Amino acid sequence: MIIVEDVSKTYRIAHRPSGWRAALTSLIHRSYAHIQALDHVSFSVNRGEILGYVGPNGAGKSTTIKIMTGILVPDGGCCRVMGYIPWKHRVDYVQHIGVVFGQRSQLWWDVPVIDSYELLSDIYRMSSTASRRTLEQLTQMLDLSSLLHIPVRQLSLGQRMRCELAASLLHNPSVLFLDEPTIGLDAVSKLRVRQFIKTINEETGVTVILTTHDMNDIEALAHRIMLLGRGQLLYDGSIADLKRSYKTIQTITVQFENGPASFETIPHTTIAQSSSGRAQLSVDTTRISVSDVINQLSGSLKLTDVYVESPSIESIMVQLYEEHDI
Amino acid sequence: MKGYISVFRLRVLSGLQYRTAAGAGILTNFFWGAISIMVLEAFYASSGLAQPISLEETAAYIWLRQSLLMLVVLWLRDGEIAQSIVTGQVSYELTRPYTLYSYWFAKSLAYRLAAGALRFWPILLAARLLPAPYRLQLPPDTMTAVLFFWSMTLSMLITVALAMIMYATIFTTMTPAGSVALFAGISDFLAGGIVPLPLMPAWVQALAYRLPFYTTQDVPFRIYSGHLPYPLALESIMAQVMWLGATLVLGQFLLTRALGRISVQGG
Amino acid sequence: MRLYSKYLAITLKAHLQYPGSFFLLTISQTLFPLSMLVGVHGLFLRFGRLGDWTFPEVALCFGVIHLVFGLSECFSRGFDSFSLLVRNGEFDRLLVRPQSTVVQVLGSRFEFNRIGRLLQGLLVLGWALLNADVAWSVAKGVTVALMIISGYCLFTGFFILQATMSFWTIQGLEVGNILVDGGRELAQYPLSIYKDWVVRFFTWIIPLGSINYLPLLFLLDRSEGVALGHMLSPLVGVLFLIPCLLVWQLGVKHYQSTGS
């Protein structure tokens, strides 16, 4: 479906120092910094997959999206989506993709949503019957019927995002690019948007490329996750694998009756947090089992509560970022 | 005071960054000035009669206007201020420890000075090198030059004070472009920015000299060439001082009233 | 074309959501050209005439220029305000839609309040046509229509060039002003009142003269040489669009290779 091979991209950015003298010299001579946004990135995406694309700000995520959607031409490497080279066959190609930029609206601000949809179906050269049918389906799926006749500026962010999603699906695209679709949404709206993305993927088999900073989005949706840092691909695999490889560290939280507590004696265990009556320990389960640790603890303390948890995807990410120093 | 100075400094610095714009602006203004003088030259050549202002004086007038445009025209609007009024951001400004009027005044003045400082001298320099009658004459004596300097400073302050009144109207119209176009459309003409006022029919002059706008362009540009000789020049400068006072007071009054209405509504 | 009219409709609908502001803008848009007109009239009162030209003849040039400028600002505003589209990243959105960038940029914005300037230009032009010394014929009627069409194309071409510049510098606006504002200012008067090099430049390099001065000579039966040439000279303004569109394509290519 999507093949990205060895893609690189460098930007040139005007360098603006501060201060009076620098401002005056930059009138005559301007220096530039070169930033390698993508450094030989390769991957491929299968039909029907939901790919979670993560990485800190400035890692090159949106550059990749821009290349895959035909907005940018890479300096080197090759990208093919459904056989098209995005930037070469732009007009033919984009007929098959839908794009949502979470931070920017594609709807016309001052008119009712339905007017935007009508204009979009003209832009995508759809017959009126086809567009009406899709719109009906989407209205039902996204529960839009009450929103269609409201001007966009009066919608809440959550309502607007549902309308945005519908707008990018009107022309039945085969690939859907979602750039931070849940940014700024409240918890309920986030759940609805996620549910919808899942449904649309299952029902139409659309391939979804999702970038987000919300790891819950990734956990709820993505079949596969790609981590990008400093323009390089650092991880590419399933969430399950990622979790498994980090499952070796478990966290034990214990509560105990007040008393002199010392945990230093337990091997392969570090204290994450400790206060009177409560402690949190990280256990390296390749060296010592969780039950051994609990046994040792109950030997020296009067435990009132024990709670064992695997690391969250969020904390795994933090760990990954730290490991790669990004 | 320190706060206003640092706002001023920041604004001037950021204004200095846009060299392409400045270069292009200089060319545009120069080009525009050359066209205006060519048109007027053709008009002067069509009539044998003596005119109330000579072609050389008119040329100086036009070069000064074109080079000091940034300081004296009202259509140069500070987008940030206008935007903050329309979006309601202005209510956040009220949480800061300064008077909004003075803050905006410093900001607008800096913006104009930054834009103006880059642009005025290349145009004046180039205009000095042109052949007659396009050539920019120097002021007849030092006294005139000094008077021009003070008059010009006052012009700039009056312009900013007028701009503040214009910003205050945005609270009512909520259409920055509309407010600006309305104000600038009338004011530039009455200031003598489109055609020097001495060349206009009597009814236009009668109207223009009763309003504050002429003190922003007509007065300093005519003082420069000596067209407003010494006693008259001083009189005009007094008129400038008076109008500056009036516009400052009015602007402050309107802004305070507009802001009062915002906080009542809860912005 | 169908799509363009849809864009028109949706923008009109949006504008009418704010009738007060629309009204204010329309009124204020007439003020600037109106004050110019009062200025020109005042100069004629003082000096009597401008070289070989009478007030109605100059008003004809003036009317045509403001009419076509109003038309371009109204219907090609998308290019005029294009730097905004680049700066806020909206141009990316246009690139992921299966339509040409030109149609989409044109459709991105219309300024209906420019109808003020447009109507004023039309009125002045109408008055001038009645009061200037013109012996009317079918050919001359066609010429007037050609002047308007070509003027619209020419200014749209300027806007496209200006927009293209904003791919390289976000400060592109001012550079374009030389062409747009300077050109408008210049062509308010018949070209012949200027120095020879100005006339030559704006006839052969930037064909501003072809939209009012040259055809005006034909209307007033003052053309020297081939009258047909003067009559059809406005077509140059239409042809001017071709290089502008080519440059635009280059600009889009550049944008795609550098990003914003």
XYZ file of N, CA, C and O in Angstrom, chain A residues 9 11 66 69-73 90-91 94-95 99 101 104-106 108 110-111 115 119-120 122-125 153, chain C residues 2-3 6-7 10 13-14 17-18 88-90 92-101 255-260:
224
model
N 15.298 14.385 3.989
C 14.870 15.762 3.750
C 15.643 16.703 4.654
O 15.764 16.471 5.849
N 16.128 20.862 5.708
C 15.625 22.231 5.596
C 16.748 23.221 5.830
O 17.672 22.936 6.576
N 3.878 15.045 5.155
C 3.819 15.943 4.001
C 4.359 15.272 2.747
O 3.868 15.507 1.653
N 1.772 12.744 1.521
C 0.562 13.330 0.957
C 0.825 14.187 -0.273
O -0.079 14.782 -0.835
N 2.095 14.256 -0.684
C 2.412 14.972 -1.919
C 2.638 16.456 -1.735
O 2.781 17.190 -2.694
N 2.662 16.924 -0.485
C 2.882 18.353 -0.261
C 4.353 18.709 -0.440
O 4.691 19.739 -1.008
N 5.216 17.809 0.007
C 6.650 18.046 -0.086
C 7.327 17.015 -0.986
O 6.886 15.864 -1.055
N 8.395 17.443 -1.611
C 9.223 16.528 -2.389
C 10.475 16.227 -1.555
O 11.122 17.157 -1.082
N 0.239 14.333 -8.312
C -0.520 14.911 -7.214
C -2.038 14.845 -7.407
O -2.745 14.257 -6.591
N -2.542 15.404 -8.514
C -3.993 15.517 -8.661
C -4.677 14.146 -8.695
O -5.689 13.926 -8.035
N -4.212 12.389 -4.930
C -4.915 12.852 -3.739
C -6.410 12.543 -3.772
O -7.097 12.635 -2.758
N -6.895 12.169 -4.941
C -8.283 11.699 -5.022
C -8.492 10.490 -4.095
O -9.585 10.242 -3.624
N -7.114 13.681 4.375
C -6.143 14.214 5.315
C -6.858 15.077 6.358
O -7.679 15.918 6.012
N -5.738 17.637 9.360
C -4.746 18.310 10.193
C -5.480 18.767 11.442
O -6.328 19.654 11.367
N -5.760 22.491 12.124
C -6.317 23.399 11.122
C -7.615 22.843 10.573
O -7.752 21.645 10.400
N -8.528 23.709 10.290
C -9.822 23.250 9.803
C -9.850 23.244 8.281
O -9.235 24.075 7.641
N -10.566 22.280 7.719
C -10.750 22.291 6.282
C -12.163 22.728 5.936
O -12.547 22.757 4.781
N -15.346 25.481 5.889
C -15.497 26.934 5.744
C -16.146 27.463 7.014
O -17.222 27.059 7.422
N -17.603 30.174 8.308
C -18.809 30.946 8.573
C -20.098 30.354 8.018
O -21.150 30.942 8.164
N -20.000 29.209 7.366
C -21.222 28.660 6.768
C -21.531 27.302 7.398
O -20.655 26.674 7.994
N -22.768 22.929 3.758
C -22.286 23.683 2.597
C -20.846 23.322 2.259
O -20.474 23.208 1.094
N -19.423 21.631 -1.268
C -18.299 22.159 -2.036
C -17.197 21.104 -2.164
O -16.630 20.907 -3.242
N -16.940 20.381 -1.069
C -15.894 19.352 -1.118
C -16.239 18.265 -2.119
O -15.376 17.770 -2.839
N -17.770 18.610 -4.782
C -17.442 19.143 -6.110
C -15.942 19.137 -6.349
O -15.475 18.827 -7.440
N -15.200 19.510 -5.308
C -13.743 19.525 -5.446
C -13.237 18.125 -5.775
O -12.334 17.944 -6.587
N -13.852 17.117 -5.169
C -13.418 15.742 -5.419
C -14.166 15.103 -6.592
O -14.157 13.889 -6.744
N -14.857 15.941 -7.354
C -15.524 15.484 -8.577
C -16.418 14.269 -8.346
O -16.318 13.267 -9.049
N -18.203 27.854 12.981
C -17.636 28.622 14.081
C -18.393 28.409 15.384
O -17.881 28.714 16.462
N -17.570 25.614 -12.914
C -18.656 25.277 -12.008
C -18.147 25.347 -10.572
O -18.802 25.891 -9.689
N -16.949 24.816 -10.399
C -16.357 24.798 -9.066
C -16.110 26.233 -8.590
O -16.383 26.576 -7.444
N -19.141 27.737 -7.348
C -19.475 27.204 -6.013
C -18.687 27.923 -4.928
O -19.207 28.239 -3.862
N -17.404 28.141 -5.250
C -16.552 28.867 -4.307
C -17.135 30.259 -4.069
O -17.229 30.742 -2.950
N -20.230 30.089 -1.769
C -19.982 29.808 -0.357
C -19.357 31.029 0.315
O -19.668 31.355 1.467
N -22.060 33.671 0.894
C -22.864 33.262 2.035
C -22.160 33.626 3.343
O -22.783 34.139 4.264
N -20.864 33.367 3.386
C -20.107 33.665 4.597
C -20.063 35.169 4.858
O -20.258 35.612 5.975
N -22.995 36.803 6.477
C -23.192 36.547 7.901
C -22.884 37.791 8.725
O -23.316 37.919 9.855
N -22.097 38.688 8.167
C -21.727 39.900 8.891
C -22.107 41.121 8.070
O -21.236 41.786 7.507
N -0.129 30.606 7.155
C -0.841 29.790 8.135
C -0.933 28.320 7.717
O -1.650 27.538 8.342
N -0.211 27.954 6.666
C -0.140 26.543 6.304
C -1.334 26.028 5.526
O -1.410 24.848 5.216
N -2.265 26.915 5.185
C -3.456 26.450 4.473
C -3.131 25.978 3.061
O -3.907 25.226 2.469
N -0.957 23.884 2.227
C -0.814 22.431 2.307
C -2.140 21.736 2.015
O -2.197 20.739 1.324
N -3.184 22.312 2.587
C -4.517 21.750 2.408
C -4.891 21.736 0.928
O -5.426 20.762 0.419
N -4.579 22.811 0.228
C -4.926 22.872 -1.188
C -4.170 21.818 -1.988
O -4.663 21.308 -2.980
N -2.955 21.502 -1.521
C -2.155 20.520 -2.273
C -2.679 19.095 -2.097
O -2.365 18.230 -2.907
N -3.442 18.834 -1.045
C -3.964 17.464 -0.906
C -5.373 17.354 -1.479
O -6.106 16.428 -1.175
N -5.746 18.289 -2.325
C -7.030 18.187 -3.013
C -6.828 18.042 -4.505
O -5.937 18.666 -5.077
N -7.667 17.236 -5.126
C -7.441 16.901 -6.541
C -7.936 17.970 -7.502
O -8.755 17.689 -8.372
N -7.484 19.207 -7.335
C -7.839 20.257 -8.272
C -6.591 21.093 -8.493
O -5.677 21.061 -7.674
N -6.602 21.873 -9.572
C -5.416 22.690 -9.821
C -5.289 23.737 -8.720
O -6.282 24.175 -8.149
N -4.052 24.097 -8.421
C -3.845 25.087 -7.362
C -4.437 26.434 -7.757
O -4.925 27.168 -6.906
N 7.998 25.482 -3.590
C 7.368 25.274 -2.284
C 7.443 23.796 -1.899
O 7.729 23.445 -0.767
N 7.187 22.938 -2.903
C 7.184 21.502 -2.616
C 8.562 20.974 -2.283
O 8.695 19.946 -1.648
N 9.594 21.699 -2.720
C 10.914 21.170 -2.403
C 11.498 21.772 -1.122
O 12.411 21.218 -0.551
N 10.948 22.903 -0.668
C 11.529 23.501 0.539
C 10.611 23.440 1.747
O 11.071 23.506 2.872
N 9.302 23.323 1.519
C 8.390 23.431 2.642
C 8.257 24.882 3.025
O 8.922 25.746 2.454
N 7.392 25.118 4.007
C 7.100 26.515 4.310
C 8.134 27.101 5.252
O 8.877 26.394 5.870
